[in-house]
Amino acid sequence: NAGVMQNPRHLVRRRGQEARLRCSPMKGHSHVYWYRQLPEEGLKFMVYLQKENIIDESGMPKERFSAEFPKEGPSILRIQQVVRGDSAAYFCATFGDTNYGYTFGSGTRLTVV
Amino acid sequence: GENVEQHPSTLSVQEGDSAVIKCTYSDSASNYFPWYKQELGKRPQLIIDIRSNVGEKKDQRIAVTLNKTAKHFSLHITETQPEDSAVYFCAAIDATSGTYKYIFGTGTRLKVLA
């Protein structure tokens, strides 16, 4: 589904660097959800944003992590001073074309070396 | 808040046999239950969903059943094929809450043996 675009697909960062992950939902969709998937684990909710507003950030670590969804441009998940434990796949999602089903982006696989 | 448990964590079946994956949820307000399939290295994709006003839904070889009283729902795959091998996730939400924040189960790795 080309509707939800994430980039980059793969990102390698050294410990202490910053990672920026981008998500562009389908045109006209103003809700974005970010999920983290650790290797061999499930999908954990991080944050829910609408345009220019954070609605629910209950799943996001209090330190080093931030998210935004500006009026213009993609949603950004920012991880400062990355550590090895941040290595994971990060997916964003928005509502799909049917009912309440999510459509996921292709994900960004972050590797911290 | 909602908590979703999923069993089993791994499941191996012979090609042609059936597979059943079960989930239980805690929040009685939950009223929408989707199932996602995730192939290795790919994004999760919605395969079937059910709302709380029905007890069963079918789509070709897959079906989902819901027991609201017991707060559990199940995914049934019949006549399994090798391409059904993937990780399957269930989820539960209160679609009337306005947030649509999914709480996912921990996943079931299904292997279909040829």
Short mmCIF file of N, CA and C in Angstrom, two decimals, chain B residues 57-95:
data_model
loop_
_atom_site.label_atom_id
_atom_site.label_comp_id
_atom_site.label_asym_id
_atom_site.label_seq_id
_atom_site.Cartn_x
_atom_site.Cartn_y
_atom_site.Cartn_z
N LYS B 57 -17.33 -13.97 11.53
CA LYS B 57 -17.16 -13.38 10.20
C LYS B 57 -16.21 -14.26 9.42
N LYS B 58 -16.53 -14.49 8.15
CA LYS B 58 -15.69 -15.36 7.31
C LYS B 58 -15.24 -14.63 6.06
N ASP B 59 -14.04 -14.99 5.62
CA ASP B 59 -13.54 -14.50 4.33
C ASP B 59 -12.68 -15.59 3.74
N GLN B 60 -13.28 -16.37 2.88
CA GLN B 60 -12.62 -17.51 2.23
C GLN B 60 -12.08 -18.47 3.29
N ARG B 61 -10.77 -18.64 3.39
CA ARG B 61 -10.22 -19.64 4.31
C ARG B 61 -10.03 -19.11 5.73
N ILE B 62 -10.29 -17.86 5.97
CA ILE B 62 -10.10 -17.33 7.31
C ILE B 62 -11.44 -16.91 7.92
N ALA B 63 -11.53 -17.05 9.22
CA ALA B 63 -12.73 -16.67 9.94
C ALA B 63 -12.33 -16.18 11.32
N VAL B 64 -13.16 -15.33 11.87
CA VAL B 64 -12.93 -14.86 13.23
C VAL B 64 -14.22 -15.04 14.01
N THR B 65 -14.09 -15.52 15.25
CA THR B 65 -15.24 -15.66 16.13
C THR B 65 -15.04 -14.80 17.36
N LEU B 66 -16.12 -14.33 17.91
CA LEU B 66 -16.07 -13.44 19.08
C LEU B 66 -17.05 -13.92 20.13
N ASN B 67 -16.57 -14.02 21.35
CA ASN B 67 -17.42 -14.33 22.50
C ASN B 67 -17.32 -13.15 23.46
N LYS B 68 -18.30 -12.27 23.40
CA LYS B 68 -18.25 -11.05 24.22
C LYS B 68 -18.34 -11.35 25.70
N THR B 69 -19.14 -12.35 26.04
CA THR B 69 -19.32 -12.67 27.45
C THR B 69 -18.01 -13.10 28.08
N ALA B 70 -17.30 -13.96 27.37
CA ALA B 70 -16.02 -14.47 27.88
C ALA B 70 -14.86 -13.55 27.53
N LYS B 71 -15.10 -12.55 26.73
CA LYS B 71 -14.07 -11.60 26.29
C LYS B 71 -12.94 -12.31 25.58
N HIS B 72 -13.28 -13.16 24.64
CA HIS B 72 -12.22 -13.71 23.82
C HIS B 72 -12.68 -13.84 22.37
N PHE B 73 -11.69 -13.82 21.49
CA PHE B 73 -11.95 -13.94 20.06
C PHE B 73 -10.83 -14.76 19.43
N SER B 74 -11.14 -15.41 18.35
CA SER B 74 -10.22 -16.37 17.76
C SER B 74 -10.14 -16.20 16.25
N LEU B 75 -8.96 -16.51 15.72
CA LEU B 75 -8.74 -16.54 14.28
C LEU B 75 -8.64 -18.00 13.84
N HIS B 76 -9.38 -18.35 12.81
CA HIS B 76 -9.36 -19.72 12.30
C HIS B 76 -8.90 -19.67 10.84
N ILE B 77 -7.87 -20.45 10.53
CA ILE B 77 -7.41 -20.58 9.15
C ILE B 77 -7.58 -22.03 8.75
N THR B 78 -8.36 -22.27 7.72
CA THR B 78 -8.56 -23.64 7.25
C THR B 78 -7.71 -23.90 6.01
N GLU B 79 -7.48 -25.18 5.74
CA GLU B 79 -6.70 -25.61 4.55
C GLU B 79 -5.42 -24.77 4.43
N THR B 80 -4.64 -24.77 5.49
CA THR B 80 -3.45 -23.91 5.50
C THR B 80 -2.50 -24.23 4.35
N GLN B 81 -1.83 -23.16 3.92
CA GLN B 81 -0.86 -23.25 2.83
C GLN B 81 0.45 -22.66 3.29
N PRO B 82 1.57 -23.01 2.66
CA PRO B 82 2.87 -22.47 3.08
C PRO B 82 2.89 -20.94 3.14
N GLU B 83 2.17 -20.29 2.27
CA GLU B 83 2.17 -18.81 2.27
C GLU B 83 1.40 -18.21 3.45
N ASP B 84 0.74 -19.07 4.23
CA ASP B 84 0.11 -18.58 5.47
C ASP B 84 1.14 -18.42 6.59
N SER B 85 2.34 -18.94 6.38
CA SER B 85 3.39 -18.82 7.39
C SER B 85 3.73 -17.35 7.60
N ALA B 86 3.59 -16.88 8.84
CA ALA B 86 3.80 -15.47 9.17
C ALA B 86 3.57 -15.31 10.67
N VAL B 87 3.69 -14.09 11.15
CA VAL B 87 3.30 -13.77 12.52
C VAL B 87 1.94 -13.08 12.47
N TYR B 88 1.05 -13.52 13.31
CA TYR B 88 -0.31 -12.97 13.36
C TYR B 88 -0.52 -12.24 14.68
N PHE B 89 -1.10 -11.05 14.58
CA PHE B 89 -1.37 -10.22 15.76
C PHE B 89 -2.87 -9.94 15.84
N CYS B 90 -3.40 -10.06 17.05
CA CYS B 90 -4.76 -9.61 17.28
C CYS B 90 -4.69 -8.24 17.97
N ALA B 91 -5.79 -7.54 17.98
CA ALA B 91 -5.87 -6.25 18.67
C ALA B 91 -7.29 -6.00 19.10
N ALA B 92 -7.46 -5.10 20.06
CA ALA B 92 -8.79 -4.74 20.54
C ALA B 92 -8.82 -3.25 20.82
N ILE B 93 -9.90 -2.62 20.41
CA ILE B 93 -10.06 -1.19 20.71
C ILE B 93 -11.51 -0.87 20.99
N ASP B 94 -11.70 0.24 21.67
CA ASP B 94 -13.01 0.84 21.82
C ASP B 94 -13.13 1.87 20.71
N ALA B 95 -13.83 1.51 19.64
CA ALA B 95 -13.90 2.38 18.48
C ALA B 95 -14.76 3.61 18.73
#
